[in-house]
Coordinates of C-alpha atoms and ligand atoms in Angstrom, one line a residue:
M1 CA 0.0 0.0 0.0
K2 CA 1.3 3.5 -0.9
P3 CA 2.0 5.7 2.1
E4 CA -0.4 8.4 0.8
T5 CA -3.1 5.8 0.4
W6 CA -2.7 4.7 4.0
E7 CA -2.9 8.3 5.1
Q8 CA -6.2 8.7 3.2
L9 CA -7.5 5.5 4.8
R10 CA -6.4 6.6 8.2
C11 CA -8.3 9.9 7.9
L12 CA -11.4 8.0 6.5
L13 CA -11.4 5.5 9.4
A14 CA -10.9 8.2 12.0
T15 CA -14.2 9.9 11.1
I16 CA -16.3 7.2 9.6
K17 CA -18.2 6.3 12.7
S18 CA -19.2 9.9 13.4
T19 CA -20.2 10.7 9.8
S20 CA -21.9 7.4 8.9
P21 CA -24.6 5.8 11.0
F22 CA -24.3 2.8 8.7
Y23 CA -20.7 2.2 9.6
A24 CA -21.2 3.2 13.3
R25 CA -23.5 0.2 13.4
K26 CA -21.4 -2.1 11.2
F27 CA -18.1 -1.4 13.0
N28 CA -19.9 -1.4 16.4
A29 CA -17.5 -4.1 17.8
V30 CA -14.4 -2.4 16.3
D31 CA -12.4 0.2 18.2
M32 CA -11.2 2.3 15.3
G33 CA -8.2 3.4 17.4
D34 CA -7.0 -0.1 17.0
V35 CA -6.7 0.1 13.2
Q36 CA -3.1 1.2 13.1
S37 CA -1.7 -0.5 10.0
P38 CA -2.7 -1.8 6.6
S39 CA -2.9 -5.3 8.0
D40 CA -5.4 -4.0 10.7
F41 CA -7.4 -2.5 7.8
E42 CA -7.4 -5.9 6.1
A43 CA -9.0 -7.4 9.2
L44 CA -12.1 -5.1 8.9
P45 CA -15.3 -6.8 7.9
F46 CA -16.4 -6.5 4.3
T47 CA -19.4 -4.5 3.1
T48 CA -21.7 -6.5 0.9
K49 CA -24.5 -5.7 -1.5
D50 CA -27.0 -7.2 1.1
D51 CA -25.7 -4.7 3.7
L52 CA -26.5 -1.9 1.2
R53 CA -30.0 -3.3 0.5
D54 CA -30.7 -3.5 4.2
A55 CA -29.9 0.2 4.4
Y56 CA -32.8 1.1 2.1
P57 CA -33.8 3.9 1.6
L58 CA -31.3 6.4 2.9
G59 CA -29.4 4.4 5.5
L60 CA -26.1 4.9 3.7
Q61 CA -26.2 8.7 3.8
A62 CA -23.1 10.0 5.6
A63 CA -23.4 13.7 5.0
P64 CA -26.1 16.2 6.3
D65 CA -29.2 16.7 4.1
E66 CA -28.1 20.2 2.9
K67 CA -24.9 18.6 1.4
I68 CA -26.7 15.9 -0.6
V69 CA -27.4 17.1 -4.1
R70 CA -28.4 13.9 -6.0
I71 CA -29.2 10.2 -5.5
H72 CA -28.6 7.3 -7.8
S73 CA -29.9 3.8 -7.5
S74 CA -28.4 0.5 -8.5
S75 CA -30.4 -1.6 -10.9
G76 CA -30.8 -4.6 -8.6
T77 CA -32.1 -7.6 -10.5
T78 CA -34.3 -8.6 -7.6
G79 CA -35.8 -7.2 -4.5
T80 CA -34.9 -3.9 -2.8
P81 CA -32.8 -1.4 -4.8
V82 CA -29.7 0.3 -3.3
I83 CA -29.9 4.1 -3.0
L84 CA -26.6 6.0 -3.1
P85 CA -26.6 9.7 -2.0
Y86 CA -24.0 12.1 -3.6
T87 CA -22.7 15.4 -2.4
A88 CA -21.6 18.2 -4.9
K89 CA -18.0 17.1 -4.3
D90 CA -18.9 13.4 -5.1
V91 CA -20.6 14.5 -8.4
Q92 CA -17.5 16.6 -9.2
D93 CA -15.0 13.9 -8.3
W94 CA -16.9 11.4 -10.4
A95 CA -16.7 13.8 -13.4
I96 CA -13.0 14.3 -12.8
M97 CA -12.5 10.5 -12.9
F98 CA -14.6 10.2 -16.0
A99 CA -12.8 13.0 -17.8
R100 CA -9.5 11.1 -17.1
C101 CA -11.0 8.0 -18.7
Y102 CA -11.8 10.0 -21.9
Q103 CA -8.3 11.4 -21.8
M104 CA -6.8 8.0 -21.4
A105 CA -8.8 7.0 -24.6
G106 CA -7.4 10.0 -26.4
V107 CA -10.6 12.0 -26.4
T108 CA -10.0 15.8 -26.6
P109 CA -12.1 19.0 -26.3
L110 CA -12.5 18.8 -30.1
D111 CA -14.4 15.5 -29.9
R112 CA -18.2 15.1 -30.2
V113 CA -19.3 12.4 -27.7
H114 CA -22.3 10.4 -28.8
I115 CA -23.9 9.0 -25.6
T116 CA -26.3 6.1 -25.9
P117 CA -26.3 4.7 -22.3
G118 CA -29.6 5.4 -20.5
Y119 CA -30.5 8.4 -18.3
G120 CA -32.4 7.8 -15.1
M121 CA -31.9 6.6 -11.6
W122 CA -28.9 4.6 -12.6
T123 CA -25.4 6.1 -13.2
A124 CA -24.9 5.5 -16.9
G125 CA -25.7 8.3 -19.3
I126 CA -25.2 11.2 -16.9
G127 CA -21.7 10.0 -16.0
F128 CA -20.7 9.8 -19.6
Q129 CA -22.1 13.3 -20.1
A130 CA -20.5 15.0 -17.1
G131 CA -17.1 13.6 -17.9
A132 CA -17.4 14.8 -21.5
E133 CA -18.5 18.3 -20.5
L134 CA -15.7 18.6 -17.9
L135 CA -13.2 17.6 -20.5
G136 CA -14.6 20.3 -22.8
A137 CA -15.9 17.9 -25.5
M138 CA -19.3 18.3 -27.0
A139 CA -21.8 15.9 -25.3
I140 CA -24.6 14.6 -27.5
P141 CA -27.0 13.1 -24.9
L142 CA -29.2 10.7 -27.0
G143 CA -29.7 7.9 -24.5
P144 CA -30.7 4.5 -25.8
G145 CA -32.9 3.3 -28.6
N146 CA -34.3 4.8 -31.8
T147 CA -31.5 3.6 -34.0
D148 CA -32.7 5.7 -37.0
K149 CA -32.4 8.9 -35.0
Q150 CA -29.1 7.8 -33.6
L151 CA -27.6 7.3 -37.0
Q152 CA -29.1 10.6 -38.4
M153 CA -27.6 12.6 -35.5
M154 CA -24.3 10.7 -35.8
M155 CA -24.1 11.8 -39.5
D156 CA -25.5 15.3 -39.1
L157 CA -23.4 16.3 -36.0
G158 CA -20.3 14.3 -37.0
S159 CA -20.1 12.3 -33.8
T160 CA -16.5 11.2 -33.2
V161 CA -16.8 9.1 -30.0
L162 CA -19.4 6.5 -29.4
C163 CA -20.4 5.6 -25.8
A164 CA -22.4 2.4 -25.7
T165 CA -22.8 -1.1 -24.3
S166 CA -21.1 -3.7 -26.4
S167 CA -24.4 -5.1 -27.7
Y168 CA -25.7 -1.7 -28.8
A169 CA -22.4 -0.8 -30.4
L170 CA -22.7 -4.1 -32.4
L171 CA -26.3 -3.3 -33.4
L172 CA -25.2 0.2 -34.6
A173 CA -22.2 -1.3 -36.4
E174 CA -24.4 -3.8 -38.2
T175 CA -27.0 -1.2 -39.2
I176 CA -24.3 1.1 -40.5
A177 CA -22.9 -1.7 -42.6
E178 CA -26.4 -2.8 -43.9
R179 CA -27.3 0.7 -45.0
G180 CA -23.9 1.4 -46.6
I181 CA -23.4 4.7 -44.7
K182 CA -20.0 4.0 -43.2
S183 CA -18.4 6.8 -45.3
K184 CA -20.7 9.3 -43.7
I185 CA -19.8 8.2 -40.1
K186 CA -16.9 10.1 -38.5
L187 CA -16.5 7.9 -35.4
R188 CA -12.9 7.3 -34.3
K189 CA -13.2 6.0 -30.8
G190 CA -15.6 3.7 -28.9
V191 CA -16.0 3.8 -25.1
I192 CA -17.8 0.7 -24.2
G193 CA -19.4 -0.1 -20.8
S194 CA -17.6 -3.0 -19.3
E195 CA -19.4 -6.3 -19.6
R196 CA -17.5 -9.4 -20.3
W197 CA -17.4 -9.6 -24.1
G198 CA -15.4 -11.8 -26.4
E199 CA -12.4 -10.8 -28.6
K200 CA -14.4 -11.7 -31.7
M201 CA -17.2 -9.3 -30.9
R202 CA -14.7 -6.6 -30.1
A203 CA -12.9 -7.1 -33.4
R204 CA -16.1 -7.0 -35.3
I205 CA -17.3 -3.7 -33.7
A206 CA -13.9 -2.1 -34.1
S207 CA -13.6 -3.0 -37.8
E208 CA -17.2 -2.3 -38.8
L209 CA -17.2 1.1 -37.1
G210 CA -13.6 1.8 -37.9
V211 CA -12.9 2.8 -34.3
K212 CA -10.5 2.0 -31.5
L213 CA -12.3 0.5 -28.5
Y214 CA -11.8 1.2 -24.8
D215 CA -13.5 -0.7 -22.0
I216 CA -14.7 1.5 -19.2
Y217 CA -15.3 0.1 -15.8
G218 CA -17.5 1.1 -12.9
L219 CA -20.4 0.3 -10.7
T220 CA -23.2 2.4 -9.2
E221 CA -22.2 1.6 -5.6
I222 CA -18.8 3.2 -6.3
Y223 CA -19.7 6.5 -8.2
G224 CA -20.7 4.7 -11.5
P225 CA -18.9 4.0 -14.7
G226 CA -15.6 5.9 -15.1
I227 CA -13.4 4.5 -12.3
G228 CA -11.2 2.7 -14.7
I229 CA -10.5 2.3 -18.4
N230 CA -7.9 0.6 -20.7
C231 CA -5.1 2.6 -22.3
D232 CA -3.7 2.2 -25.8
E233 CA -1.8 -0.8 -24.7
Q234 CA -5.2 -2.5 -24.4
T235 CA -3.9 -5.1 -22.0
A236 CA -5.5 -4.0 -18.7
M237 CA -7.6 -1.2 -17.2
H238 CA -6.0 1.7 -15.3
Y239 CA -7.9 2.8 -12.2
W240 CA -7.7 6.0 -10.1
D241 CA -5.9 5.1 -6.9
D242 CA -6.1 8.6 -5.5
Y243 CA -9.9 8.2 -5.2
L244 CA -10.2 4.4 -4.7
Y245 CA -8.3 1.6 -2.9
F246 CA -8.5 -1.8 -4.6
E247 CA -7.9 -5.1 -3.0
I248 CA -8.1 -8.6 -4.5
I249 CA -9.4 -11.3 -2.2
D250 CA -10.0 -15.1 -2.3
P251 CA -13.8 -15.1 -2.6
A252 CA -14.0 -18.3 -0.5
T253 CA -11.8 -17.3 2.5
G254 CA -11.7 -13.5 2.3
E255 CA -7.9 -13.6 2.4
V256 CA -6.1 -10.7 0.6
L257 CA -4.2 -12.1 -2.4
P258 CA -0.9 -10.8 -3.8
N259 CA -0.7 -8.7 -7.0
G260 CA -1.0 -10.8 -10.2
T261 CA -3.4 -13.4 -8.6
T262 CA -7.0 -13.6 -9.8
G263 CA -9.7 -13.1 -7.2
E264 CA -12.6 -10.9 -6.2
L265 CA -12.2 -7.1 -6.5
V266 CA -12.9 -5.3 -3.2
I267 CA -13.1 -1.5 -3.3
T268 CA -12.8 1.2 -0.6
T269 CA -13.7 4.8 -1.5
L270 CA -11.1 7.2 -0.3
C271 CA -12.9 10.6 -0.8
K272 CA -16.6 9.8 -1.1
E273 CA -18.8 11.9 1.2
G274 CA -22.4 11.0 0.5
A275 CA -22.1 7.2 0.8
P276 CA -18.5 6.2 1.6
L277 CA -17.9 2.4 1.3
I278 CA -15.2 0.4 3.0
R279 CA -14.1 -2.9 1.6
F280 CA -17.1 -3.3 -0.7
R281 CA -17.3 -6.7 -2.4
T282 CA -17.9 -6.2 -6.1
H283 CA -18.1 -10.0 -7.0
D284 CA -16.1 -9.0 -10.1
L285 CA -13.1 -11.3 -10.8
T286 CA -9.8 -9.7 -11.8
A287 CA -6.2 -9.3 -10.7
I288 CA -4.0 -6.3 -10.0
V289 CA -1.3 -6.2 -12.7
P290 CA 2.1 -5.8 -11.1
G291 CA 4.6 -3.3 -12.4
P292 CA 4.3 -0.1 -14.4
C293 CA 2.4 0.1 -17.7
P294 CA 4.4 0.6 -20.9
C295 CA 2.1 3.6 -21.7
G296 CA 3.8 5.5 -18.8
S297 CA 0.7 6.3 -16.8
P298 CA 1.3 6.4 -13.1
Y299 CA -2.0 4.8 -12.3
P300 CA -2.1 1.1 -11.4
R301 CA -4.0 -1.5 -13.5
I302 CA -6.4 -4.4 -13.1
E303 CA -6.9 -7.1 -15.7
T304 CA -9.9 -7.0 -17.9
L305 CA -12.7 -8.7 -15.9
T306 CA -12.6 -12.4 -16.1
G307 CA -16.1 -13.1 -14.8
R308 CA -18.1 -13.0 -11.6
T309 CA -17.4 -14.9 -8.3
D310 CA -20.7 -16.7 -8.9
D311 CA -19.0 -18.5 -11.8
M312 CA -16.2 -19.8 -9.5
V313 CA -15.9 -23.4 -8.1
K314 CA -13.4 -24.8 -5.6
V315 CA -12.0 -28.2 -6.5
K316 CA -9.4 -30.0 -4.3
G317 CA -8.6 -26.6 -2.7
V318 CA -8.1 -24.8 -6.0
N319 CA -10.3 -21.9 -7.1
V320 CA -11.3 -22.6 -10.7
F321 CA -12.7 -19.9 -12.9
P322 CA -14.1 -20.3 -16.4
A323 CA -11.3 -18.0 -17.6
H324 CA -8.7 -20.5 -16.5
I325 CA -10.2 -23.2 -18.8
E326 CA -10.7 -20.7 -21.6
E327 CA -7.0 -19.6 -21.4
A328 CA -5.8 -23.2 -21.3
L329 CA -7.9 -24.1 -24.4
A330 CA -6.5 -21.1 -26.3
L331 CA -3.0 -22.5 -25.7
V332 CA -3.7 -26.0 -27.0
N333 CA -3.4 -26.4 -30.7
G334 CA -6.5 -28.1 -32.3
A335 CA -8.8 -27.4 -29.4
S336 CA -11.8 -25.1 -30.1
S337 CA -13.1 -22.6 -27.6
E338 CA -16.3 -24.5 -26.8
Y339 CA -16.1 -26.5 -23.6
Q340 CA -18.1 -27.8 -20.6
V341 CA -16.8 -28.8 -17.2
M342 CA -18.4 -31.4 -14.9
I343 CA -17.3 -31.8 -11.4
D344 CA -18.3 -35.0 -9.6
H345 CA -17.4 -36.6 -6.3
L346 CA -16.6 -40.3 -7.0
Y347 CA -14.8 -42.9 -5.0
G348 CA -14.1 -40.4 -2.2
K349 CA -12.5 -37.7 -4.4
D350 CA -13.4 -34.8 -6.6
I351 CA -13.1 -35.4 -10.3
M352 CA -13.2 -32.5 -12.8
T353 CA -13.9 -33.5 -16.4
V354 CA -13.3 -31.0 -19.1
F355 CA -15.2 -31.7 -22.3
F356 CA -13.9 -29.7 -25.3
E357 CA -14.6 -29.6 -29.0
T358 CA -12.1 -30.5 -31.6
S359 CA -12.1 -31.3 -35.4
L360 CA -9.3 -33.9 -34.9
Q361 CA -10.0 -37.5 -35.6
Q362 CA -10.6 -40.1 -32.9
E363 CA -7.0 -41.5 -33.2
D364 CA -5.4 -38.1 -32.8
R365 CA -7.3 -37.1 -29.7
A366 CA -5.2 -38.8 -27.0
A367 CA -2.3 -36.4 -27.6
I368 CA -4.5 -33.2 -27.5
E369 CA -6.2 -34.5 -24.3
Q370 CA -2.7 -34.9 -22.7
A371 CA -1.8 -31.4 -23.9
L372 CA -4.8 -29.9 -22.2
L373 CA -4.2 -31.9 -19.0
A374 CA -0.6 -30.6 -18.9
T375 CA -1.6 -27.0 -19.6
I376 CA -4.3 -26.9 -16.9
K377 CA -2.0 -28.6 -14.5
A378 CA 0.8 -26.0 -15.1
K379 CA -1.7 -23.1 -14.9
I380 CA -3.6 -23.9 -11.8
G381 CA -2.0 -27.0 -10.3
L382 CA -5.0 -29.2 -10.8
S383 CA -5.2 -32.6 -12.6
V384 CA -8.4 -32.8 -14.7
L385 CA -9.9 -35.5 -16.9
P386 CA -9.8 -34.1 -20.5
K387 CA -12.4 -35.5 -23.0
A388 CA -12.3 -34.4 -26.6
V389 CA -15.7 -34.4 -28.4
N390 CA -16.8 -33.5 -32.0
I391 CA -17.5 -29.9 -33.1
G392 CA -21.1 -29.2 -32.3
D393 CA -21.5 -31.9 -29.6
L394 CA -21.7 -29.4 -26.8
P395 CA -24.9 -27.3 -26.3
R396 CA -25.0 -23.7 -27.7
S397 CA -26.9 -20.8 -26.4
E398 CA -27.5 -17.2 -27.5
K399 CA -26.8 -16.0 -24.0
K400 CA -23.7 -16.6 -22.1
S401 CA -24.0 -20.3 -21.6
K402 CA -23.3 -22.1 -18.3
R403 CA -20.0 -23.9 -18.7
I404 CA -19.3 -25.4 -15.3
F405 CA -21.6 -27.9 -13.7
D406 CA -20.9 -28.8 -10.1
N407 CA -22.6 -32.2 -9.4
R408 CA -21.0 -32.7 -5.9
Y409 CA -23.8 -31.4 -3.7
Ligands
LIG1 ZN1 -1.3 2.0 -19.7

């Protein structure tokens, strides 16, 4: 931990119980005077999404009413939403972080920023707009839908930066190709809200729109989108460590993991006033990338998200993520990217079978199975049972298909 980060944390912890009734209750059993070192900090309890839901409606508020200027709400899939109050400084800080994202993507005050994420209680559209305005670019706040109008405005106003989800960016790219209007489109950059999306889709959007793409990261609980983005190196996402402290933990044990190891991202807000969060579990899987970035930016990096903790399974003491299998398959010549994992408990031990598709003939499959076994063993230290099957044998689904089946319980 950087000394200046520890200083920020110390200040935050010194006042949190007096400013936040939520944390006064949560840290009831903790004497904040005892938190004297980064390792004491790592012993503090996590804050979970359930904690935030339980605080509905305004239980997270940590500043007086006259300082709260806005609320946002996270789009919970089920049940009670989470309400996040913002002070004027929070709104400003968020815009500063977002403007940095645009700068990292090479956006300048001369750009015209076409904003298709939605406006409303959630943090999407308004974050993209505030960042663009602070940078001095021209914000074009269309919001989602009405593709005809989007494309007309894109041509008439000469939009140069597209902000969108990956699926909407793909729809726009396909429509532009269908209508043969690519020569009238002036886009040069795409800032895409981070979902987990494949390299193939990425390459298609980039080539059909003729743009360079940047993944932007964020979540409503922590300001919103704009807390991280990839640079031109395209290998990882920089994040703003003067506003946020990132830890990576083992999702099963809660233990803090060293840099370079994949685990669950846990975020602490260093400057947030309206609803500060300490050790908030994001359920996003990533790793902190060790060392400086070749781009020269002083900001640290996390890897592009590799999934959610809900996708993780533990086998013989090893945490297995879909990304591990995907990376191993990519390294084995002749294996396609389609796979399915079955985990069973047989004869007193866990057995993980990895079915994967290949166009190789039956007699050539033993070698490729051995190659996959060795690759996974080297990668995560786990011996699996590899089973090559024909192309098309494994189920396909339009949506992200379930790949790992745990039959042990
Ligand atoms: Zn970089």
